[in-house]
Amino acid sequence: MRHYLDYNASAPMNKHVKNYIKEIIDFYGNPSSIHTKGRRIKNILELARQRIALFINCVPKNIVFTSGATEANNLALNGYKKKIISSVEHESIIKQKNTITVKVTKEGYIDLDMLENILQSLKSKDKAIVSVMFANNETGIIQPIEKIREISLKHNVPFHTDSVQAIGRLNIDFLKLGIDMMTVSSHKIGGPSGAGALIVASKKQILKPVLLGGEQEDSLRSGTEPFLAIAGFGQAAEILEVNKIEKLKVLRNSFENKLKKANLGIKIIGEKSKRLPNTFMMYTPKIKAEDLLIALDLEGFDVSTGSACSSGKAEPSIVLKNMGFSKQIASGVIRISLGLYNNIDEADKFVYVLKKILKRFENI
Ligand code: PMP
């Protein structure tokens, strides 16, 4: 039996989502076509839009469907010339051109004074934007989103947040937060991969499309919409129960406590910081993250060394390096991210297996 502890990379598809997709899998037609078959697909897209809007509390027409969060992040920032970002963003933000990076503290939070100083010192605020993620995909550390919004608002600079990891795990009310743009992704909340969205407060925002063509999504994202993926995304949002996921904190804490009690020298990164209820990153001395990951895989545990996008590379975690941790620590961390299908027995089994692996490595 395998144990999947990598929900932040991608969550298993919910059974209600699968059933819904099965119901409509034989449907076909282009949602832009005016005939009956086309309109039927269009209605499915619009139902998904409404379900997501209801879940996040935003105006349905201000949801722009994309292929995922990477594309949504690119769309959010594409029209801006100065992008003020944190040093722990996802690669789809970090790799943007014309970025100004705000460092994070050892606790993983953005340095708010530095953000304020940067915004203050901008000669022109024209086409400047702040983009800071809601919660980090590796450490789970939650940024002070309301304070960031306050500072951005004070300087009259729009604020975008990549909330991929926070959606469904924290209660998020887009309109109440007063954020200008927010990125979300389907496969992190139990929907299929291949769909995501950029949610905007108003389409008056500077939005420069990344893809040009057939002018779908109000000309903001051309290309025939992948209706099965979007429908599944909508269904995943419809059935999500954030309160249930918040309870994962108990399970996460029990993993952490059992690990600490085992006296293996394990350190939990950002233990005292405000974190997502389902995530922890642990440093294990005496063993490299890739070796541990492979050993755990052989024992039936799916975990990750930091972000899935980078886990193919045997490199230290950039997030940890930017939090000020040594190369040694940044190279020895693995991320555990839990979901509704995990249970307490897996915590015991995980500690048991980890002890076994560490003992074996000590003897090598
Ligand atoms: N942002 C964050 C914070 C993520 O964790 C991820 C997925 N690793 C992405 C963006 C990219 O998401 P997608 O796979 O939907 O492109």
PDB file of C-alpha atoms in Angstrom, residues 26 50 55 85 129 164 237 258 308:
ATOM      1  CA  ASP A  26     -19.199  12.117 -24.295  1.00  0.00           C
ATOM      2  CA  GLN A  50     -20.263  30.338 -10.981  1.00  0.00           C
ATOM      3  CA  PHE A  55     -16.414  29.380  -3.423  1.00  0.00           C
ATOM      4  CA  ILE A  85       7.892  40.184  -5.681  1.00  0.00           C
ATOM      5  CA  ILE A 129       2.588  45.736  -9.329  1.00  0.00           C
ATOM      6  CA  VAL A 164      -2.597  28.178  -5.296  1.00  0.00           C
ATOM      7  CA  ALA A 237     -14.729  24.038  -5.816  1.00  0.00           C
ATOM      8  CA  LYS A 258       5.993  11.908  16.632  1.00  0.00           C
ATOM      9  CA  ALA A 308       7.579  19.430  -7.396  1.00  0.00           C
TER      10      ALA A 308
END
